[in-house]
Short mmCIF file of C-alpha atoms in Angstrom, two decimals:
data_model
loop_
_atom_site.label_atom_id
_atom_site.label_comp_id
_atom_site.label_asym_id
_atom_site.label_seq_id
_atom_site.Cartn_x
_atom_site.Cartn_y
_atom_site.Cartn_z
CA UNK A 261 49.23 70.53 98.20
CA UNK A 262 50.98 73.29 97.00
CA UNK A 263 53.69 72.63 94.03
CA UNK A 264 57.01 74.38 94.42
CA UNK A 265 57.61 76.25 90.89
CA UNK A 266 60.97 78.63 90.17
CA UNK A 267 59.44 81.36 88.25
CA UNK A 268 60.77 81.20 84.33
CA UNK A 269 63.36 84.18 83.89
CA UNK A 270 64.63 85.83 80.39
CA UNK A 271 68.36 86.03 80.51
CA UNK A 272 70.26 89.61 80.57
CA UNK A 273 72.93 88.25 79.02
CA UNK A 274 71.46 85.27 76.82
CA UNK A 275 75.06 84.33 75.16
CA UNK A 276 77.55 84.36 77.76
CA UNK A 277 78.96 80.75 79.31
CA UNK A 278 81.32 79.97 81.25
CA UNK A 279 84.22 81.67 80.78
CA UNK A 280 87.52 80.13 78.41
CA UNK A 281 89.75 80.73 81.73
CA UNK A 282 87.17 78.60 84.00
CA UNK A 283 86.89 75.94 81.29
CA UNK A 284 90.81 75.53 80.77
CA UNK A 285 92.03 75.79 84.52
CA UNK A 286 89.21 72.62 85.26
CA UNK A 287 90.88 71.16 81.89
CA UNK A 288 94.34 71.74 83.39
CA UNK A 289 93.46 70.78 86.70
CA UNK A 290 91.31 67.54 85.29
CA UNK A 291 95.02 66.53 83.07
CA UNK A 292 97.27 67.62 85.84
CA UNK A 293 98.96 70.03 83.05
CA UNK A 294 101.19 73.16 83.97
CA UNK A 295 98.09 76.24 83.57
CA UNK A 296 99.84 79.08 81.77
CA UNK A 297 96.53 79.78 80.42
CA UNK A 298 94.85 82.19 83.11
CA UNK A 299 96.61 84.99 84.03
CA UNK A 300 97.57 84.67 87.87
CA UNK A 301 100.76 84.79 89.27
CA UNK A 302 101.48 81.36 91.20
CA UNK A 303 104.17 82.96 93.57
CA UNK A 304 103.74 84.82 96.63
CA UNK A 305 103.24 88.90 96.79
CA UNK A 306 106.05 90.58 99.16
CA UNK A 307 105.79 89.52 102.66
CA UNK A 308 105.86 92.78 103.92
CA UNK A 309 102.06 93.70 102.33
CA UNK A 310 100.82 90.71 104.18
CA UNK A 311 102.10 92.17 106.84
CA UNK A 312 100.79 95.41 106.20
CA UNK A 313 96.96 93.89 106.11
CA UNK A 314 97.76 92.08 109.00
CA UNK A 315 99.26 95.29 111.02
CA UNK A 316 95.31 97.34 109.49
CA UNK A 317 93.51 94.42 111.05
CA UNK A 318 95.02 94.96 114.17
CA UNK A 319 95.12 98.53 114.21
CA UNK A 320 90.93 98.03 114.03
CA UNK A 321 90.46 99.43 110.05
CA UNK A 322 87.80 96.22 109.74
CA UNK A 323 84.82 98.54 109.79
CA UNK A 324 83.61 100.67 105.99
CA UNK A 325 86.12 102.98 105.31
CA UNK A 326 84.65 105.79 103.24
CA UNK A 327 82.52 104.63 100.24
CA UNK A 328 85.33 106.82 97.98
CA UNK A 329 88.56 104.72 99.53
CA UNK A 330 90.59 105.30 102.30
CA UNK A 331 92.15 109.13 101.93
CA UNK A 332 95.40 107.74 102.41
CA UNK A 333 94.80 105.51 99.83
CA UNK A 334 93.36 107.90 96.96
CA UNK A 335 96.29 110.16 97.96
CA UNK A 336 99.00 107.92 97.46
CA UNK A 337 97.22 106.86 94.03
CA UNK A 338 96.72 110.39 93.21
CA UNK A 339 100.89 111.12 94.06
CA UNK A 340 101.71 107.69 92.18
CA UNK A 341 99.76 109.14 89.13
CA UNK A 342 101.34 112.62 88.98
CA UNK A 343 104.96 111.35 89.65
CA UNK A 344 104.79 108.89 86.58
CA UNK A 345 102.66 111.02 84.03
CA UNK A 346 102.40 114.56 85.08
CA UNK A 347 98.98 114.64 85.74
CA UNK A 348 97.41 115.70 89.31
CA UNK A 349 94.26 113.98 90.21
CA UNK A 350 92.42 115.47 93.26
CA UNK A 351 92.11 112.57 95.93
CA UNK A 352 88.45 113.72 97.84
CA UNK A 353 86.78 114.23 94.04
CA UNK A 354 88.90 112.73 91.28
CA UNK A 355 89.83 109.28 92.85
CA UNK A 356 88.18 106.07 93.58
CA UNK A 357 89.00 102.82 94.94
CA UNK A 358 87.24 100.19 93.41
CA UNK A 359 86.87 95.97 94.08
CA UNK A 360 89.06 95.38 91.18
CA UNK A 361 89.19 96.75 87.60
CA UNK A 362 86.37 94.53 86.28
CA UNK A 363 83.83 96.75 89.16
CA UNK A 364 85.47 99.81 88.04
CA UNK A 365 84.63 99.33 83.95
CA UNK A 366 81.71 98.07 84.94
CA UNK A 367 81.00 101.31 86.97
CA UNK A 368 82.39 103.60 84.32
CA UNK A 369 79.81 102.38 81.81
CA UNK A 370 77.51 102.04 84.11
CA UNK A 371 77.56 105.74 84.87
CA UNK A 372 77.84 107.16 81.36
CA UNK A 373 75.99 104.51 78.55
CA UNK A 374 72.39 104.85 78.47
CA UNK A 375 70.29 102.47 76.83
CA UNK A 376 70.65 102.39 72.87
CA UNK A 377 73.83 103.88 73.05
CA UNK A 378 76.94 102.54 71.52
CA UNK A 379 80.07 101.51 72.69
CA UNK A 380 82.98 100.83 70.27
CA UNK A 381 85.64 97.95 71.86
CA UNK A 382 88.84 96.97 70.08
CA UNK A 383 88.66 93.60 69.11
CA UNK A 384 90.52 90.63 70.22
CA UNK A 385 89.49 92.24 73.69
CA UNK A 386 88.97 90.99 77.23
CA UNK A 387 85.64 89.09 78.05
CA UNK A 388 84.67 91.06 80.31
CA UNK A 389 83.59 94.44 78.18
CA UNK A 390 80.81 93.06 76.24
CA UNK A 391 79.18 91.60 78.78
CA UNK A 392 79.55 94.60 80.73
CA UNK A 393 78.46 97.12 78.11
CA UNK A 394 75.07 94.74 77.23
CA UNK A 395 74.46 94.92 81.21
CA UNK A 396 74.49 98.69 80.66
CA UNK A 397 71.68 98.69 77.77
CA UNK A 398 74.39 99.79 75.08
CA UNK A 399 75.08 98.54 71.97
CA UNK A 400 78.66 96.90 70.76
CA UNK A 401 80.46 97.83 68.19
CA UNK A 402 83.27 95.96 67.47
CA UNK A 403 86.17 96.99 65.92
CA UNK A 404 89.22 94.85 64.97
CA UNK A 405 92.63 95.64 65.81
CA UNK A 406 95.16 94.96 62.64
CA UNK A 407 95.54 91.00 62.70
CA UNK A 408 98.98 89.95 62.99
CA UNK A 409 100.51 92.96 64.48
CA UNK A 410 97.49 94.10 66.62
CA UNK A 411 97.84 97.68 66.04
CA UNK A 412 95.06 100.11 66.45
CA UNK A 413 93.35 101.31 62.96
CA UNK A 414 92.56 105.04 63.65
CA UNK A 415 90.71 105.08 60.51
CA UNK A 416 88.51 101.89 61.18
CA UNK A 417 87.84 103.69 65.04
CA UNK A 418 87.32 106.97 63.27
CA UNK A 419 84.54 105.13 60.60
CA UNK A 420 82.90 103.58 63.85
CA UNK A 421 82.16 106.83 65.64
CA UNK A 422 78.77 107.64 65.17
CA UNK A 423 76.55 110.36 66.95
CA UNK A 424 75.16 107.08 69.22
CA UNK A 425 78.48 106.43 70.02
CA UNK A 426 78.53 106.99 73.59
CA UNK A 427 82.72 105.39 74.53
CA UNK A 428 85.47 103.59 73.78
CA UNK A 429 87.12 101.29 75.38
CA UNK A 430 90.64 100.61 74.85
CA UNK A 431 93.10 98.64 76.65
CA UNK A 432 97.09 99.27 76.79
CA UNK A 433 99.39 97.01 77.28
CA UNK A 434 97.09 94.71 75.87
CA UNK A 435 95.38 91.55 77.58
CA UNK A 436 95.46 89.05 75.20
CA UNK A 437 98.16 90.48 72.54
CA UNK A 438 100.78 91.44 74.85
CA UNK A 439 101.22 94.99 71.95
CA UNK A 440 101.76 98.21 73.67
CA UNK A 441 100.03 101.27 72.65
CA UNK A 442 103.08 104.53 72.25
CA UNK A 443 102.64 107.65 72.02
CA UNK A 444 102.01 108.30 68.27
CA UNK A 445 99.02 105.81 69.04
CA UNK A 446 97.85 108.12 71.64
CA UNK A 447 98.30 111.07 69.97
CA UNK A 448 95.98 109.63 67.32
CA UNK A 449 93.28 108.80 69.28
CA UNK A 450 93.13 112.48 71.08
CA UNK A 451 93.04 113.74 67.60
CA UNK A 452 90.16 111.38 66.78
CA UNK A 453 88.28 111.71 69.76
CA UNK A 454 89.12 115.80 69.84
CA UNK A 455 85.56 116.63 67.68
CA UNK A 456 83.30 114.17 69.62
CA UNK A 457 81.35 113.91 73.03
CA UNK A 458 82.57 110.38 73.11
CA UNK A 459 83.83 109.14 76.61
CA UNK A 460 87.01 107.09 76.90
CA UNK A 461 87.32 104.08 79.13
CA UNK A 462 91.53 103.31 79.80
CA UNK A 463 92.23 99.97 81.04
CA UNK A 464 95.76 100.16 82.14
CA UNK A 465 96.02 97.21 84.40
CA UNK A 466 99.13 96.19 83.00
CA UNK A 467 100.45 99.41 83.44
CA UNK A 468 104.24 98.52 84.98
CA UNK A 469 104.79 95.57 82.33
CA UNK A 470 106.37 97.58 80.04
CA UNK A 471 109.09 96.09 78.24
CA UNK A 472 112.44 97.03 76.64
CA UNK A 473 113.24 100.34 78.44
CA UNK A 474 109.39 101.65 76.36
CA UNK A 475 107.51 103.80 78.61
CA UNK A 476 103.80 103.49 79.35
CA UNK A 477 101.55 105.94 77.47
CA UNK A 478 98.57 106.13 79.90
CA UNK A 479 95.57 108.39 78.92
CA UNK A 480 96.10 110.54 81.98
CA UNK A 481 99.36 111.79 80.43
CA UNK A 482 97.43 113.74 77.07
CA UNK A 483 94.99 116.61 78.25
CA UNK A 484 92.71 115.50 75.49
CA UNK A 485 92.22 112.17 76.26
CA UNK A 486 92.48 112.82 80.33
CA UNK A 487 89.60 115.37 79.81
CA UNK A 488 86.99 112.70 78.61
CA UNK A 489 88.41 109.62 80.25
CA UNK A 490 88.14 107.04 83.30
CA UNK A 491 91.53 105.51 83.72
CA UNK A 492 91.33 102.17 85.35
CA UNK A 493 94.64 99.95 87.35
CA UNK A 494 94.50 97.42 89.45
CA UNK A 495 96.76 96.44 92.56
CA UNK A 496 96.78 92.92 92.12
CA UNK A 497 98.44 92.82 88.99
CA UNK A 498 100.77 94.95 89.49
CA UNK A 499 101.41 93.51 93.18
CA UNK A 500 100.60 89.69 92.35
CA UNK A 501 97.60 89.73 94.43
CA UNK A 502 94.89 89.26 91.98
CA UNK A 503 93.07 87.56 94.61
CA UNK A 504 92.38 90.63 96.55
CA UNK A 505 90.29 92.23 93.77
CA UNK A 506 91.41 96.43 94.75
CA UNK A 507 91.68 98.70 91.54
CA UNK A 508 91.19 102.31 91.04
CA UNK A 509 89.86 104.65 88.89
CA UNK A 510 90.82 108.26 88.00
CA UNK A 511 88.88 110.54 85.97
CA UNK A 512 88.02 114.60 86.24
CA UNK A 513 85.96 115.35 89.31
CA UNK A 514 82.49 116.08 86.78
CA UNK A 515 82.59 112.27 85.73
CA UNK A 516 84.14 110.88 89.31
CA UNK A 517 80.50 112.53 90.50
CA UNK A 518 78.31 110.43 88.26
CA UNK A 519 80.92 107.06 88.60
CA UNK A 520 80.70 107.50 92.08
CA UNK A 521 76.78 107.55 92.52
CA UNK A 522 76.46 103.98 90.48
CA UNK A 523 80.15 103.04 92.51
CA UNK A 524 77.97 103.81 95.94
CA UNK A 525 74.88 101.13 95.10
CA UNK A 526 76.62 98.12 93.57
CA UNK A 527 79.70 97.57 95.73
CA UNK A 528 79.63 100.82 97.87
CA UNK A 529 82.98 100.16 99.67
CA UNK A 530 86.30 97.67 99.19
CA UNK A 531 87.99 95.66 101.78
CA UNK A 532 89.36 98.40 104.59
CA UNK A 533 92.33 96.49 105.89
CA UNK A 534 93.66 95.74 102.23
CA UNK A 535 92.94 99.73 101.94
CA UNK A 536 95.25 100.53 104.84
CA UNK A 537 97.65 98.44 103.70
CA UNK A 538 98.47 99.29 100.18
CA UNK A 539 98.15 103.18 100.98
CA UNK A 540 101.35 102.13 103.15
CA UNK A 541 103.24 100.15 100.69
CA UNK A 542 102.70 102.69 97.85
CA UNK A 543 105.28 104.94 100.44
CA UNK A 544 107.88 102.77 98.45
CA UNK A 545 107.88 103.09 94.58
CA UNK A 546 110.34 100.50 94.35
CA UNK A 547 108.19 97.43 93.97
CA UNK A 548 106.20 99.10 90.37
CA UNK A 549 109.15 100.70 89.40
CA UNK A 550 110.97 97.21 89.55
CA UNK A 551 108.53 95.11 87.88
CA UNK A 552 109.26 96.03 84.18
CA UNK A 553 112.84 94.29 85.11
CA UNK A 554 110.81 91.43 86.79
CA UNK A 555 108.82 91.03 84.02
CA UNK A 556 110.77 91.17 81.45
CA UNK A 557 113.40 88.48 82.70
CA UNK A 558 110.55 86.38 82.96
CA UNK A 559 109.36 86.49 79.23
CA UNK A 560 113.02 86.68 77.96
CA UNK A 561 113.34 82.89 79.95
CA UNK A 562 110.00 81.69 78.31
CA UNK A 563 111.47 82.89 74.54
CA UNK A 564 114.55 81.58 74.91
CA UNK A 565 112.82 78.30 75.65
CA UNK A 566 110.35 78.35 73.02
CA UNK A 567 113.01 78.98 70.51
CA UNK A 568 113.25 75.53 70.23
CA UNK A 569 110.01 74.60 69.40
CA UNK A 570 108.06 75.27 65.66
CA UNK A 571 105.80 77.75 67.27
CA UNK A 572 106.45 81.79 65.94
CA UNK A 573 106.64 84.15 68.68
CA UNK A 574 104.68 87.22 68.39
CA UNK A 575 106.49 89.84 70.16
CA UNK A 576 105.65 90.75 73.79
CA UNK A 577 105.75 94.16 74.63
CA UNK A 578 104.18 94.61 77.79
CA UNK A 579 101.44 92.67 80.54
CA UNK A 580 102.73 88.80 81.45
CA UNK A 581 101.56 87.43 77.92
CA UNK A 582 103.09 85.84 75.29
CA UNK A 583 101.54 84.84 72.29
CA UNK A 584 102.68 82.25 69.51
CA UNK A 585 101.35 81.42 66.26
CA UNK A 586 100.51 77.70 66.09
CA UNK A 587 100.69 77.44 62.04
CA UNK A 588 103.77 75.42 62.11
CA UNK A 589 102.39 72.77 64.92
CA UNK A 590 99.12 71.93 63.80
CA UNK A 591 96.24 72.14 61.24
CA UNK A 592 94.00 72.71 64.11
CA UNK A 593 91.84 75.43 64.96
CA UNK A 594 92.96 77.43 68.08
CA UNK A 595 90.21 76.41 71.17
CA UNK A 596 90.73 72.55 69.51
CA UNK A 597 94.61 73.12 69.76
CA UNK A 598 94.13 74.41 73.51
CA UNK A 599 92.30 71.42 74.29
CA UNK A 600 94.70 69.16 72.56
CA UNK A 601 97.77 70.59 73.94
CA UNK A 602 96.29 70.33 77.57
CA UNK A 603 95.56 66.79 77.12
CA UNK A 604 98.35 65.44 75.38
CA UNK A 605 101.07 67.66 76.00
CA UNK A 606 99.91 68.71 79.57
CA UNK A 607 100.57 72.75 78.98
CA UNK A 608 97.12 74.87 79.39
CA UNK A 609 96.89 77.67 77.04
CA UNK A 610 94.36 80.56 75.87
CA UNK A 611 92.41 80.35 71.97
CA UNK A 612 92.56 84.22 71.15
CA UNK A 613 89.23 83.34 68.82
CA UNK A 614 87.49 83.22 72.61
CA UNK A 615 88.36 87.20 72.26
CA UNK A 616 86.63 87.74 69.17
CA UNK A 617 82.71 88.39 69.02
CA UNK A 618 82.59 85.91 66.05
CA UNK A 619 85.64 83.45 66.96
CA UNK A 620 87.81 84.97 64.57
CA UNK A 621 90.60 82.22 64.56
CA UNK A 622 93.85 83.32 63.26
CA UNK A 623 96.01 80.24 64.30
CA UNK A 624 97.26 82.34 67.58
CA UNK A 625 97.52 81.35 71.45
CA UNK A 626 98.35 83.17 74.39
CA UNK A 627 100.55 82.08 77.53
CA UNK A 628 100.75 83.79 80.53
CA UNK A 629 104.37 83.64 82.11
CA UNK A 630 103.67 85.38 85.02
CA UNK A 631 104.83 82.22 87.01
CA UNK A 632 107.92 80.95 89.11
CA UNK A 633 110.97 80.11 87.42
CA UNK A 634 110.43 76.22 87.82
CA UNK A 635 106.74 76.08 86.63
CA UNK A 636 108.04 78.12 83.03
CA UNK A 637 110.68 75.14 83.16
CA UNK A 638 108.46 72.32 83.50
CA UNK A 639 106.29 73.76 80.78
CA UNK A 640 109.00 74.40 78.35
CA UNK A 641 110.18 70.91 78.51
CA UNK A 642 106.63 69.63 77.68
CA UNK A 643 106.27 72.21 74.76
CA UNK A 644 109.81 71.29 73.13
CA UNK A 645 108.52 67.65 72.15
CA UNK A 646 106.27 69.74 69.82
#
């Protein structure tokens, strides 16, 4: 009789888990708490794209549209990018559509680290990056943002570049610190990077959650940076469909060439319909351009509410994050305070340690207020017993 056996396997990625957002949605879901820890909207997107994908479906765009995107599609991104920043993107070489913005970094490095080389990330940074850059055969190097204010340190990034050093990977507004990069910090970088070979991966999901009348400083706006550089967004954040998982990338036709050929073999095309329908809705700029306003009302509500609790807000300048310093409410560590304050207090929130490499814990949590007006409400009244 022959004995069934699953072959032994050696892990590509020995020290990833399960992700902090899976463990404290189950956690919120288990205590029946209010999640403001992962970062989904929990209202509806307009009815009108809905309608859109339904009108594609029907139309018949349910077969594979072209493994670049739908034309229509990479020319209203291309249009989108040049109105806003002043920077013209050619839609047949320079433009991709991707399934999400986690595919597209993944594609970028992908297509440009080779084993051995190095990768610099700015640290706390999204989970996704290391994982991704390991999966590529490159090495991390981590550097920290300033602690407390979470400003970029051009002289630590400048220190890191070595002639392994491959990319860098920077993210503005920033997922988890809410800080918005400006245009001094832009400059900087170009001026850093100006000397080097060194590739530059933009994640600018957040792009339209800008805050307080500041403008967004995207990579495709600086001729040095917009030279070297993938720039990365993502339609469902900025049109609360997250669930959809359609991003894009833009970068110079020489590096959309070699993106493209990994692009074609590990996802080769994204959802036509979806395609169809956002290439439509992008006729109206009013729903991106309107969302800074959206936005902003939102975290202005949360503040105001938190103002009455001991927790120090750290200011939010752009994405749907807030972030508070917990120093005042408890002598715990950050994950143990998430865990507490699900249980007890029935409000789900995120440890920034689980965005360190080595669980740096500096006694800060992030909230996500990208939620209706009632669910804010019903977790500000459990927070102000604190």
């Amino acid at each position: 009789m022959t004995t069934a056996l699953t072959p032994p396997l050696s892990s590509r990625l020995p020290s990833v888990g399960t992700t902090i957002f899976t463990v404290m949605s189950a956690l919120a879901t288990e205590h029946q708490a209010v999640n403001l820890g992962q970062g989904f909207p929990d209202f509806a997107c307009d009815p009108q794209l809905v309608d859109a994908v339904t009108a594609a479906m029907q139309a018949g765009h349910n077969q594979y549209p072209p493994m670049a995107g739908v034309p229509a599609l990479r020319q209203a991104v291309s249009a989108k990018i040049a109105g806003l920043h002043g920077k013209t993107y050619n839609p047949d070489t320079e433009i991709t559509i991707t399934a999400g913005a986690t595919q597209a970094i993944l594609t970028a490095l992908l297509a440009v680290v080779h084993p051995g080389d190095e990768v610099i990330v700015l640290e706390p940074c999204y989970d996704s990056y290391v994982p991704n850059i390991e999966l590529a055969g490159g090495v991390v190097v981590r550097v920290p943002l300033t602690p407390g204010t979470f400003r970029p340190d051009f002289a630590k990034i400048s220190a890191a570049i070595t002639p392994k050093t491959r990319a860098v990977l920077i993210n503005s507004p920033h997922n988890p610190s809410a800080t918005v990069w400006s245009r001094a910090d832009m400059l900087a970088l170009q001026d850093v990077l100006a000397p080097t070979n060194v590739f530059l991966i933009s994640d600018e999901v957040y792009e339209h959650m800008v805050f307080d009348g500041q403008a967004h400083e995207s990579a495709s706006r600086f001729p040095g940076l917009a030279a070297r550089a993938f720039v990365v967004s993502s339609f469902g954040k900025t049109f609360h469909v997250t669930g959809w998982k359609v991003g894009t990338v833009a970068a110079p036709a020489a590096l959309m060439a070699e993106f493209r050929k990994v692009h074609q073999f590990n996802v080769f095309t994204v959802n036509t319909p979806v395609q169809y329908a956002l290439a439509a809705y992008l006729a109206h700029p009013a729903p991106y351009l309107e969302l800074p306003a959206f936005y902003q009302r939102k975290r202005d509500l949360f503040r105001a509410g938190l103002e009455g609790t001991r927790f120090k807000l750290l200011p939010s300048q752009g994405s749907y994050f807030q972030c508070v310093d917990i120093s005042d409410v408890s002598d715990l560590n950050e994950a143990d305070f998430c865990q507490w304050l699900t249980r007890e207090i029935g409000v789900a929130a995120i440890p920034l340690s689980a965005f360190y490499g080595n669980g740096f814990d500096q006694r800060v949590v992030r909230f996500c207020f990208a939620k209706q007006d009632s669910t804010l409400q019903s977790a500000l009244e459990r927070l102000k017993t604190l």
